[in-house]
C-alpha atoms as a PDB file:
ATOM      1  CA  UNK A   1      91.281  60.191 201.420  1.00  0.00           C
ATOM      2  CA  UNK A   2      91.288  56.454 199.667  1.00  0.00           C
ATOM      3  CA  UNK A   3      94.862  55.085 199.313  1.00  0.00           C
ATOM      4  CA  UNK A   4      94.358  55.756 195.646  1.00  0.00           C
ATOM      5  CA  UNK A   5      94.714  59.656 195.761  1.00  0.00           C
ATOM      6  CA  UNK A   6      98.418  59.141 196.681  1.00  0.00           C
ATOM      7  CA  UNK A   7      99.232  57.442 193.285  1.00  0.00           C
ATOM      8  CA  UNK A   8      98.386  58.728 189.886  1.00  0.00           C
ATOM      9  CA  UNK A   9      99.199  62.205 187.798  1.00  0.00           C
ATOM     10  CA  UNK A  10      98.624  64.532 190.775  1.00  0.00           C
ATOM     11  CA  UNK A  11      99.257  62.497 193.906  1.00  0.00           C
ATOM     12  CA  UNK A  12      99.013  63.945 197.377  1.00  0.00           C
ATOM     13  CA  UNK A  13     102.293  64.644 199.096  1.00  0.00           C
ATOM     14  CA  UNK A  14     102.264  68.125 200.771  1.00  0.00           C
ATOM     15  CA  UNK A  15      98.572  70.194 201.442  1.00  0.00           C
ATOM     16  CA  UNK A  16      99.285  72.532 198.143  1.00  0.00           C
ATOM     17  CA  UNK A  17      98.396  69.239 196.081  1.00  0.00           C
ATOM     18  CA  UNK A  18      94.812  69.778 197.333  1.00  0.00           C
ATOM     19  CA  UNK A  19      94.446  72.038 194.435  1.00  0.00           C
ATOM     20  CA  UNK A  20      94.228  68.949 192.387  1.00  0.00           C
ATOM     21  CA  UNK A  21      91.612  67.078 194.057  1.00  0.00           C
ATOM     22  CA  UNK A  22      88.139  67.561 194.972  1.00  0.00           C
ATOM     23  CA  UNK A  23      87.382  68.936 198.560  1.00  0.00           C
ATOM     24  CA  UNK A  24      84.593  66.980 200.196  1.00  0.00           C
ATOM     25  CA  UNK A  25      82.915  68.326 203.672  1.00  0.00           C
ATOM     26  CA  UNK A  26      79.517  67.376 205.664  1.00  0.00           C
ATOM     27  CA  UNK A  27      77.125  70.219 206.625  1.00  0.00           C
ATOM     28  CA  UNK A  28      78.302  70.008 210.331  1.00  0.00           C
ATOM     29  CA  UNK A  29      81.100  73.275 210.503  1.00  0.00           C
ATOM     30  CA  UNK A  30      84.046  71.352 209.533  1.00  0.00           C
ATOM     31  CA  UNK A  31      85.889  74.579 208.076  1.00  0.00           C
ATOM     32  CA  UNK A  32      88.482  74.022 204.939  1.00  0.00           C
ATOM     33  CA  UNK A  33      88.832  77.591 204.772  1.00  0.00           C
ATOM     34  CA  UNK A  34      90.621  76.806 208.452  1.00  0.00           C
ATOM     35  CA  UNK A  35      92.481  74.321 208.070  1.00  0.00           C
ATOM     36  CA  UNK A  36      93.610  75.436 204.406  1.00  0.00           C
ATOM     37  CA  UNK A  37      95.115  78.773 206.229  1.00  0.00           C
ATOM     38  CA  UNK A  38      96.819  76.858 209.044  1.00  0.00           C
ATOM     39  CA  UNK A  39      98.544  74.764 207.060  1.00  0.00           C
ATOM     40  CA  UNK A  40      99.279  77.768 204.595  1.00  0.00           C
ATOM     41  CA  UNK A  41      97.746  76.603 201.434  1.00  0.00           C
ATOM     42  CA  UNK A  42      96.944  79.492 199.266  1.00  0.00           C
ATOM     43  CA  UNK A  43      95.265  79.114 195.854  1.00  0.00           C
ATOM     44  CA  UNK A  44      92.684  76.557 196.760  1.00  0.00           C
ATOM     45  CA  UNK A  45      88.927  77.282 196.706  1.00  0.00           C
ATOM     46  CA  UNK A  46      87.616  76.199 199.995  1.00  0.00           C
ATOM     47  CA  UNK A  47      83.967  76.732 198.960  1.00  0.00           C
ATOM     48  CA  UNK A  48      85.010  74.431 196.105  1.00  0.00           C
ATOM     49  CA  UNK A  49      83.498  70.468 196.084  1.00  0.00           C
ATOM     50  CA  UNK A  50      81.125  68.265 197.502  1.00  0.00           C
ATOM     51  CA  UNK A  51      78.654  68.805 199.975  1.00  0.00           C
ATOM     52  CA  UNK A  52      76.695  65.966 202.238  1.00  0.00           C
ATOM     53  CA  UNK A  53      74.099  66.824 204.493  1.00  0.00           C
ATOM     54  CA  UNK A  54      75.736  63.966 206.256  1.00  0.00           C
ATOM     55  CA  UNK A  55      79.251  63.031 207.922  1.00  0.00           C
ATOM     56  CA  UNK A  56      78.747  59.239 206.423  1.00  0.00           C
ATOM     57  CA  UNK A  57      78.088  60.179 202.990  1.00  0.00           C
ATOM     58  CA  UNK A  58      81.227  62.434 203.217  1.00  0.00           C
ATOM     59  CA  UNK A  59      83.176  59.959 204.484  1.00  0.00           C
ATOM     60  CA  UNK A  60      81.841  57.491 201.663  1.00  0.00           C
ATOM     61  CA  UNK A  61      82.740  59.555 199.082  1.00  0.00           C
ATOM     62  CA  UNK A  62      86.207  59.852 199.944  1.00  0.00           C
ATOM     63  CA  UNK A  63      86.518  55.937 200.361  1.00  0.00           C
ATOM     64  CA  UNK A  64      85.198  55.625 196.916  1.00  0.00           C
ATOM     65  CA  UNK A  65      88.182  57.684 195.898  1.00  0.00           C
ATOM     66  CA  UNK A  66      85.765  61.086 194.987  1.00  0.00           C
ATOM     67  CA  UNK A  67      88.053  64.031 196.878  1.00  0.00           C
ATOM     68  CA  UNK A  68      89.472  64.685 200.537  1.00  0.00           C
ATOM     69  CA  UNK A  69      87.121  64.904 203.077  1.00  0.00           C
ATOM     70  CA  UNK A  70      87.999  66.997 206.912  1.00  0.00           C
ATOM     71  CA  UNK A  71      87.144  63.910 209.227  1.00  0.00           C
ATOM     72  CA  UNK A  72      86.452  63.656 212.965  1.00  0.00           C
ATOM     73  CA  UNK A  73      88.791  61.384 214.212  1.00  0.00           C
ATOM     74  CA  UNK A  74      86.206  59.688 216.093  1.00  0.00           C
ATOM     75  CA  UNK A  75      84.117  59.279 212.966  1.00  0.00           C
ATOM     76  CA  UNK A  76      86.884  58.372 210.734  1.00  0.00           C
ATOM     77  CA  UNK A  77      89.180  55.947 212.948  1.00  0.00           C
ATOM     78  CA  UNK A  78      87.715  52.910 211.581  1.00  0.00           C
ATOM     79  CA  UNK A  79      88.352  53.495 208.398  1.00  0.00           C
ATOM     80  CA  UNK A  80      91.909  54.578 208.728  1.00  0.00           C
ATOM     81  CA  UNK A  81      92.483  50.954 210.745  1.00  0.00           C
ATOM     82  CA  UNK A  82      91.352  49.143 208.414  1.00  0.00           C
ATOM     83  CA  UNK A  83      93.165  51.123 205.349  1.00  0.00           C
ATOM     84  CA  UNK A  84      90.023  52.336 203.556  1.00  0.00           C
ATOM     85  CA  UNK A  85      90.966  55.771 204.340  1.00  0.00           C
ATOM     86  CA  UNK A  86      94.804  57.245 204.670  1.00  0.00           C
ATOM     87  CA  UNK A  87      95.589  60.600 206.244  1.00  0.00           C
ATOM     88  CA  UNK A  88      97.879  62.341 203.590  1.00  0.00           C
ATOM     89  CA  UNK A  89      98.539  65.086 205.941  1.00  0.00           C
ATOM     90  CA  UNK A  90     100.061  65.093 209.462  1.00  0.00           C
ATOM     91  CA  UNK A  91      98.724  68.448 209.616  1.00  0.00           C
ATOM     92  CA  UNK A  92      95.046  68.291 212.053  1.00  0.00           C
ATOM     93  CA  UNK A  93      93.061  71.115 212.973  1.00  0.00           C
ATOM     94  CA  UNK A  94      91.461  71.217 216.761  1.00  0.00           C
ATOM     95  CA  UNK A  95      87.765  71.289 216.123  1.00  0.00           C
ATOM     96  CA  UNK A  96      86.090  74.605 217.596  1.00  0.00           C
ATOM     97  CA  UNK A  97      82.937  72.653 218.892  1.00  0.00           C
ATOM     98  CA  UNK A  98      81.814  69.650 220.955  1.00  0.00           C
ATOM     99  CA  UNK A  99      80.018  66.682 221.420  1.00  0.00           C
ATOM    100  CA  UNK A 100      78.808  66.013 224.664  1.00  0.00           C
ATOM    101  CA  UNK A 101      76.641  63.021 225.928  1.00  0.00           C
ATOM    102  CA  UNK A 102      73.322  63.637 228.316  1.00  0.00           C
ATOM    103  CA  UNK A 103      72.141  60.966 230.255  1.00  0.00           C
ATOM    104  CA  UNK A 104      70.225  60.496 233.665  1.00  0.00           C
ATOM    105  CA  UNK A 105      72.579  58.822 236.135  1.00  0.00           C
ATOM    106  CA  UNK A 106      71.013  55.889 236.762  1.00  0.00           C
ATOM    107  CA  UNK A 107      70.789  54.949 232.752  1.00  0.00           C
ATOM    108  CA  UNK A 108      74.784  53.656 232.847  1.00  0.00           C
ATOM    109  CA  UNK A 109      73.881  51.070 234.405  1.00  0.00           C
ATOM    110  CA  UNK A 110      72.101  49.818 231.044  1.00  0.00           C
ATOM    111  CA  UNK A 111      75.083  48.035 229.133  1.00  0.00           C
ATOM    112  CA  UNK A 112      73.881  49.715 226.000  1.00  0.00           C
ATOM    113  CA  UNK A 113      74.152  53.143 227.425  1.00  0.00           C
ATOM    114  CA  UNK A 114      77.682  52.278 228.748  1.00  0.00           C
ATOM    115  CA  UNK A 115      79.144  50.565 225.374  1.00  0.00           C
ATOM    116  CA  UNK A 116      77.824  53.781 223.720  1.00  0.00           C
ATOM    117  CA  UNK A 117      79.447  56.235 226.045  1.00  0.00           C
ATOM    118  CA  UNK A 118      82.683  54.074 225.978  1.00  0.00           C
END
């Protein structure tokens, strides 16, 4: 979330204060419903909030202060760096999928294939 949803009438300090704040996801299967249960949060909608049909978007949204979004770490690491984005919770939730990266053998030898896999 921005920095900003720490301060201010409800600030977030444990996961129950989620039911004060908008819940932002992408369409990829990043499940609140999940990671609402693991951390034992009851009382919050997980069908509630924003939508993107993409990660970025989701991610912008929650720069610009609009809710929480469930981030890939890989996806979100930037922004945490650089303090556009805070992680309110330590709680994390082990994502059930996968990315994995095809390539023919011979194509690491392209420096532009290798920086990307890297």
């Amino acid at each position: 979330c921005s920095p900003k949803l720490l301060e201010g009438p409800h600030p977030l300090k444990h996961p129950q204060d989620l039911k004060h704040h908008t819940l932002i996801r992408d369409g990829y299967r990043i499940d609140w419903a999940a990671w609402l249960a693991s951390a034992g949060v009851e009382g919050v909608d997980p069908n509630s909030g924003l939508t993107f049909d993409s990660a970025t978007f989701a991610v912008e949204s929650a720069v610009q202060g609009e809710g929480v979004v469930l981030g890939r770490t890989m996806l979100v690491s930037a922004d945490l760096a650089t303090g556009r984005l805070v992680r309110p919770f330590d709680h994390a939730l082990k994502a059930v999928s996968s990315f994995y990266l095809v390539y023919p053998p011979e194509a690491i030898r392209q420096r532009k294939v290798k920086a990307f896999r890297d």
